[in-house]
Structure formats: structure tokens, C-alpha cells
Short mmCIF file of C-alpha atoms in Angstrom, two decimals:
data_model
loop_
_atom_site.label_atom_id
_atom_site.label_comp_id
_atom_site.label_asym_id
_atom_site.label_seq_id
_atom_site.Cartn_x
_atom_site.Cartn_y
_atom_site.Cartn_z
CA UNK A 1 -70.48 -17.96 113.27
CA UNK A 2 -71.22 -20.74 115.77
CA UNK A 3 -69.23 -23.96 115.58
CA UNK A 4 -71.04 -27.19 114.76
CA UNK A 5 -70.31 -30.82 115.65
CA UNK A 6 -71.44 -33.72 113.49
CA UNK A 7 -70.69 -37.46 113.57
CA UNK A 8 -68.08 -38.31 110.92
CA UNK A 9 -70.15 -41.05 109.33
CA UNK A 10 -73.55 -42.75 109.39
CA UNK A 11 -75.22 -45.63 107.59
CA UNK A 12 -78.83 -46.00 106.52
CA UNK A 13 -80.83 -48.69 104.74
CA UNK A 14 -82.52 -47.71 101.51
CA UNK A 15 -86.15 -46.74 102.08
CA UNK A 16 -85.65 -45.99 105.75
CA UNK A 17 -85.46 -42.56 107.33
CA UNK A 18 -82.00 -41.06 107.73
CA UNK A 19 -81.63 -38.87 110.83
CA UNK A 20 -78.49 -36.73 110.83
CA UNK A 21 -77.69 -34.91 114.09
CA UNK A 22 -75.85 -31.64 114.56
CA UNK A 23 -74.76 -29.94 117.77
CA UNK A 24 -74.44 -26.15 117.83
CA UNK A 25 -74.42 -25.35 121.55
CA UNK A 26 -72.95 -21.84 121.08
CA UNK A 27 -75.58 -20.70 118.58
CA UNK A 28 -76.74 -17.10 118.93
CA UNK A 29 -80.32 -15.91 118.75
CA UNK A 30 -79.93 -14.46 115.25
CA UNK A 31 -78.11 -17.44 113.73
CA UNK A 32 -79.82 -19.78 111.33
CA UNK A 33 -79.15 -23.50 110.88
CA UNK A 34 -78.41 -24.50 107.30
CA UNK A 35 -77.91 -27.92 105.75
CA UNK A 36 -76.03 -28.56 102.53
CA UNK A 37 -74.92 -31.84 101.01
CA UNK A 38 -72.17 -32.72 98.58
CA UNK A 39 -72.48 -35.74 96.37
CA UNK A 40 -69.16 -37.13 95.16
CA UNK A 41 -67.50 -34.99 92.48
CA UNK A 42 -70.22 -32.32 92.61
CA UNK A 43 -70.58 -28.92 94.25
CA UNK A 44 -72.53 -28.61 97.50
CA UNK A 45 -76.32 -28.46 97.23
CA UNK A 46 -78.63 -26.50 99.52
CA UNK A 47 -81.13 -28.70 101.39
CA UNK A 48 -82.97 -26.66 103.99
CA UNK A 49 -82.58 -24.00 106.66
CA UNK A 50 -84.40 -22.76 109.77
CA UNK A 51 -84.22 -20.40 112.71
CA UNK A 52 -86.22 -21.99 115.51
CA UNK A 53 -89.31 -23.61 114.02
CA UNK A 54 -89.26 -27.02 112.40
CA UNK A 55 -89.10 -26.81 108.62
CA UNK A 56 -90.02 -29.19 105.82
CA UNK A 57 -89.53 -29.06 102.08
CA UNK A 58 -89.54 -31.55 99.24
CA UNK A 59 -86.11 -32.85 100.15
CA UNK A 60 -86.03 -33.08 103.93
CA UNK A 61 -87.26 -31.99 107.33
CA UNK A 62 -85.30 -29.96 109.86
CA UNK A 63 -86.02 -30.39 113.55
CA UNK A 64 -84.48 -27.77 115.88
CA UNK A 65 -84.59 -28.32 119.64
CA UNK A 66 -86.36 -25.76 121.76
CA UNK A 67 -83.08 -24.45 123.21
CA UNK A 68 -81.68 -24.38 119.63
CA UNK A 69 -78.48 -26.10 120.74
CA UNK A 70 -78.94 -29.02 118.38
CA UNK A 71 -80.84 -30.03 115.28
CA UNK A 72 -81.63 -33.08 113.18
CA UNK A 73 -81.93 -33.33 109.43
CA UNK A 74 -84.37 -36.03 108.39
CA UNK A 75 -84.45 -37.64 104.96
CA UNK A 76 -87.75 -39.52 105.22
CA UNK A 77 -87.13 -42.26 102.66
CA UNK A 78 -83.42 -42.47 101.86
CA UNK A 79 -82.33 -43.65 98.43
CA UNK A 80 -78.93 -44.66 97.11
CA UNK A 81 -78.69 -41.20 95.50
CA UNK A 82 -78.74 -39.64 98.97
CA UNK A 83 -75.26 -41.03 99.68
CA UNK A 84 -73.23 -37.85 100.22
CA UNK A 85 -71.42 -35.66 102.74
CA UNK A 86 -73.94 -33.63 104.74
CA UNK A 87 -72.86 -30.30 106.20
CA UNK A 88 -74.59 -28.52 109.07
CA UNK A 89 -73.77 -24.79 109.04
CA UNK A 90 -74.80 -22.08 111.46
CA UNK A 91 -74.64 -18.46 110.38
CA UNK A 92 -76.21 -15.05 110.65
CA UNK A 93 -78.37 -13.89 107.77
CA UNK A 94 -78.26 -10.30 106.60
CA UNK A 95 -76.11 -7.48 107.88
CA UNK A 96 -72.42 -8.02 107.24
CA UNK A 97 -72.78 -11.78 106.92
CA UNK A 98 -73.13 -11.55 103.13
CA UNK A 99 -73.87 -15.26 102.95
CA UNK A 100 -70.44 -16.64 103.79
CA UNK A 101 -70.70 -20.36 104.54
CA UNK A 102 -68.30 -21.94 107.04
CA UNK A 103 -68.13 -25.67 106.34
CA UNK A 104 -66.91 -28.23 108.85
CA UNK A 105 -66.02 -31.83 108.15
CA UNK A 106 -69.63 -32.92 107.72
CA UNK A 107 -71.19 -36.37 108.05
CA UNK A 108 -70.62 -38.99 105.38
CA UNK A 109 -74.00 -40.68 104.92
CA UNK A 110 -73.91 -44.03 103.17
CA UNK A 111 -77.23 -45.50 102.06
CA UNK A 112 -77.14 -49.28 101.62
CA UNK A 113 -79.42 -51.36 99.36
CA UNK B 1 -82.07 -22.47 82.84
CA UNK B 2 -78.36 -23.17 83.19
CA UNK B 3 -77.04 -23.39 86.69
CA UNK B 4 -73.63 -22.19 87.81
CA UNK B 5 -70.97 -23.09 85.29
CA UNK B 6 -67.21 -23.18 85.80
CA UNK B 7 -64.27 -23.56 83.46
CA UNK B 8 -62.05 -25.34 82.99
CA UNK B 9 -63.06 -28.62 84.58
CA UNK B 10 -59.52 -29.72 85.27
CA UNK B 11 -56.21 -27.91 85.18
CA UNK B 12 -52.61 -28.90 85.79
CA UNK B 13 -50.07 -26.19 86.57
CA UNK B 14 -46.47 -26.05 87.71
CA UNK B 15 -45.34 -24.52 90.98
CA UNK B 16 -44.74 -20.78 90.59
CA UNK B 17 -47.14 -20.35 87.69
CA UNK B 18 -50.33 -18.30 87.65
CA UNK B 19 -53.86 -19.58 87.00
CA UNK B 20 -57.24 -18.05 86.17
CA UNK B 21 -60.49 -19.87 86.86
CA UNK B 22 -63.85 -18.71 85.52
CA UNK B 23 -67.41 -18.80 86.79
CA UNK B 24 -70.76 -17.89 85.26
CA UNK B 25 -73.50 -17.47 87.86
CA UNK B 26 -77.01 -18.80 87.63
CA UNK B 27 -79.34 -16.53 85.69
CA UNK B 28 -80.66 -13.71 87.84
CA UNK B 29 -77.89 -13.99 90.42
CA UNK B 30 -75.64 -11.03 91.15
CA UNK B 31 -73.40 -12.32 93.95
CA UNK B 32 -70.53 -14.74 93.43
CA UNK B 33 -68.44 -16.46 96.09
CA UNK B 34 -65.37 -18.64 95.69
CA UNK B 35 -64.38 -21.59 97.88
CA UNK B 36 -61.35 -23.85 98.03
CA UNK B 37 -61.85 -27.52 98.93
CA UNK B 38 -58.80 -29.61 99.72
CA UNK B 39 -59.13 -33.38 99.48
CA UNK B 40 -61.14 -34.78 102.36
CA UNK B 41 -62.00 -31.35 103.77
CA UNK B 42 -65.03 -29.09 103.66
CA UNK B 43 -64.98 -26.05 101.36
CA UNK B 44 -63.19 -22.96 102.70
CA UNK B 45 -64.44 -19.45 101.84
CA UNK B 46 -62.01 -17.40 99.76
CA UNK B 47 -64.00 -14.25 98.93
CA UNK B 48 -67.27 -12.88 97.64
CA UNK B 49 -67.98 -10.38 94.87
CA UNK B 50 -70.99 -8.11 94.55
CA UNK B 51 -71.42 -5.13 92.22
CA UNK B 52 -67.96 -5.80 90.82
CA UNK B 53 -66.26 -5.34 94.17
CA UNK B 54 -64.81 -7.75 96.71
CA UNK B 55 -67.24 -7.51 99.59
CA UNK B 56 -65.89 -10.10 102.01
CA UNK B 57 -62.69 -12.12 102.22
CA UNK B 58 -61.67 -15.26 104.03
CA UNK B 59 -58.26 -16.13 105.43
CA UNK B 60 -56.38 -16.42 102.15
CA UNK B 61 -53.18 -14.63 101.09
CA UNK B 62 -53.05 -11.82 98.54
CA UNK B 63 -51.89 -14.35 95.93
CA UNK B 64 -55.60 -15.07 95.60
CA UNK B 65 -57.45 -12.31 93.79
CA UNK B 66 -60.61 -12.02 91.83
CA UNK B 67 -62.77 -9.98 89.58
CA UNK B 68 -66.44 -9.64 88.78
CA UNK B 69 -67.63 -8.38 85.42
CA UNK B 70 -70.71 -6.28 84.60
CA UNK B 71 -72.55 -9.45 83.51
CA UNK B 72 -71.88 -10.85 87.03
CA UNK B 73 -69.47 -13.53 85.86
CA UNK B 74 -66.31 -13.84 87.88
CA UNK B 75 -62.69 -14.91 87.75
CA UNK B 76 -60.41 -16.27 90.44
CA UNK B 77 -56.70 -15.66 89.95
CA UNK B 78 -53.96 -17.38 91.90
CA UNK B 79 -50.36 -16.21 91.53
CA UNK B 80 -47.12 -17.97 92.43
CA UNK B 81 -48.80 -21.35 92.76
CA UNK B 82 -47.77 -23.63 95.60
CA UNK B 83 -48.23 -27.37 95.84
CA UNK B 84 -50.72 -26.70 98.64
CA UNK B 85 -52.97 -24.81 96.24
CA UNK B 86 -53.97 -28.13 94.69
CA UNK B 87 -57.69 -28.39 95.40
CA UNK B 88 -61.20 -28.24 94.01
CA UNK B 89 -62.21 -24.61 93.49
CA UNK B 90 -65.93 -24.01 93.80
CA UNK B 91 -67.96 -21.04 92.70
CA UNK B 92 -71.32 -20.26 94.30
CA UNK B 93 -73.89 -17.70 93.24
CA UNK B 94 -77.07 -16.23 94.67
CA UNK B 95 -79.28 -13.17 94.46
CA UNK B 96 -78.00 -10.72 97.03
CA UNK B 97 -79.40 -11.52 100.50
CA UNK B 98 -81.14 -14.68 99.28
CA UNK B 99 -80.91 -17.69 101.58
CA UNK B 100 -79.95 -20.29 99.06
CA UNK B 101 -76.62 -20.44 97.28
CA UNK B 102 -76.05 -22.51 94.17
CA UNK B 103 -72.70 -24.15 93.63
CA UNK B 104 -71.01 -25.03 90.38
CA UNK B 105 -69.29 -28.38 89.77
CA UNK B 106 -65.87 -26.91 90.51
CA UNK B 107 -62.48 -26.74 88.84
CA UNK B 108 -59.94 -29.35 89.92
CA UNK B 109 -56.51 -27.67 90.07
CA UNK B 110 -53.41 -29.80 90.40
CA UNK B 111 -50.07 -28.08 91.06
CA UNK B 112 -46.97 -30.15 90.35
#
């Protein structure tokens, strides 16, 4: 699985958009970009994933660059409850991948009132 | 619909002892994975169970073993506990090949 690089921490004002970057310059053509977050004292929670097209769901949007070497997770209107560690994970789906997730250090997002 | 549940919530053991942690997957899920999360680190994959067999394993010693039962619930066993085994142990479940995995709240193991 490709290695990812994320900033260790970011701040965001409540109500503003939070844009979390992730670099995955060694990503392969069959590797997906996944985002999970972990709120303090809880298990990680799936947010969104994509291959090469931009994706949006009720929680967030995922923007993947055309060369797929980086991506940005966007929380459009951050709330205090979005304060968490955000993990960007790149992995192959299907085959012998079996869904193993390789977590890095993640980005600690702090949303301020 | 209950999500992934884990027991116990907290556990304190002495070095050299053995421990068993339990996980019940989300309804409809047949695949269970276990992760170890040391303080301040991201979760590390231990192994995954599907159809009652270990299908994939991470870089963990044989002291870590598991089991999956016919109802898809799972156990993680750790023998000869070391101080370094102190961590949050997370269970994740999914339907086989599904994109999304659901994590339980974890079991906090402290080895003294």
C-alpha cells in the first residue's frame, strides 16, 4: 500500500470549511484513497473514499488531483464535534487486500468556537 | 441495530499473564479485523478473520492469536503479556469485500 503524508495538526474555526490535505505520490492506479477519523476515546469512523473522481457524501467531500498524487478532505461547515484525528489511507480494494487498513499518524484537527 | 461491540472495556493484567478480548461484529457482517493502537499512534493491523479462518496477518508475533466463531464473533488472545502490549485493542467488522469498515470502541489493556 502507498505511503501517505499528512500535516500533524490543523486548526479551524467553527462554521468554516476544514480542508485537510494528504500526499500520496507513490499511489498506484488500482489504489483507492480512504479517509477515516477517530474522535477521542472512540474507534475510527469511515468518512469517504474515492479512486480518481471527486466524491461527496453527507459527511464530507473528497477532492483528488488529476495525477492522483494528492487529495483533500473537505468538511464544509466544521463543528466542535469534528475535532478528531483524521487519517488518510491508500489501499487496493479486492484481490488479496482483504480490507487491511494501514494507518499513519494522521492529522489532529481542532475546531475552535 | 447494534454496532460493533467489544468486551471488556478496560482490563489490567500482569506481565506474563494471558488475556482474551472479545468482539461482536455489526449485524450482517462476516469479516472481523483486529488492530492495536499504542498511545499517540495510529492503529496497527494485527489480523483478519473470515469464515472462521485467519485470512491475513500483520507484523505481530505468534503470542497474538485469534478465533472466529460460527456466529462471526471473534476473540483475540495474547499470551505471555509484555509491558509493550499495553494499548487500545480495536475490532473492526464489515461484509466481505465491502468498502466500509465499522470499528468498535476498543478494549483498553494495561499491563503492569
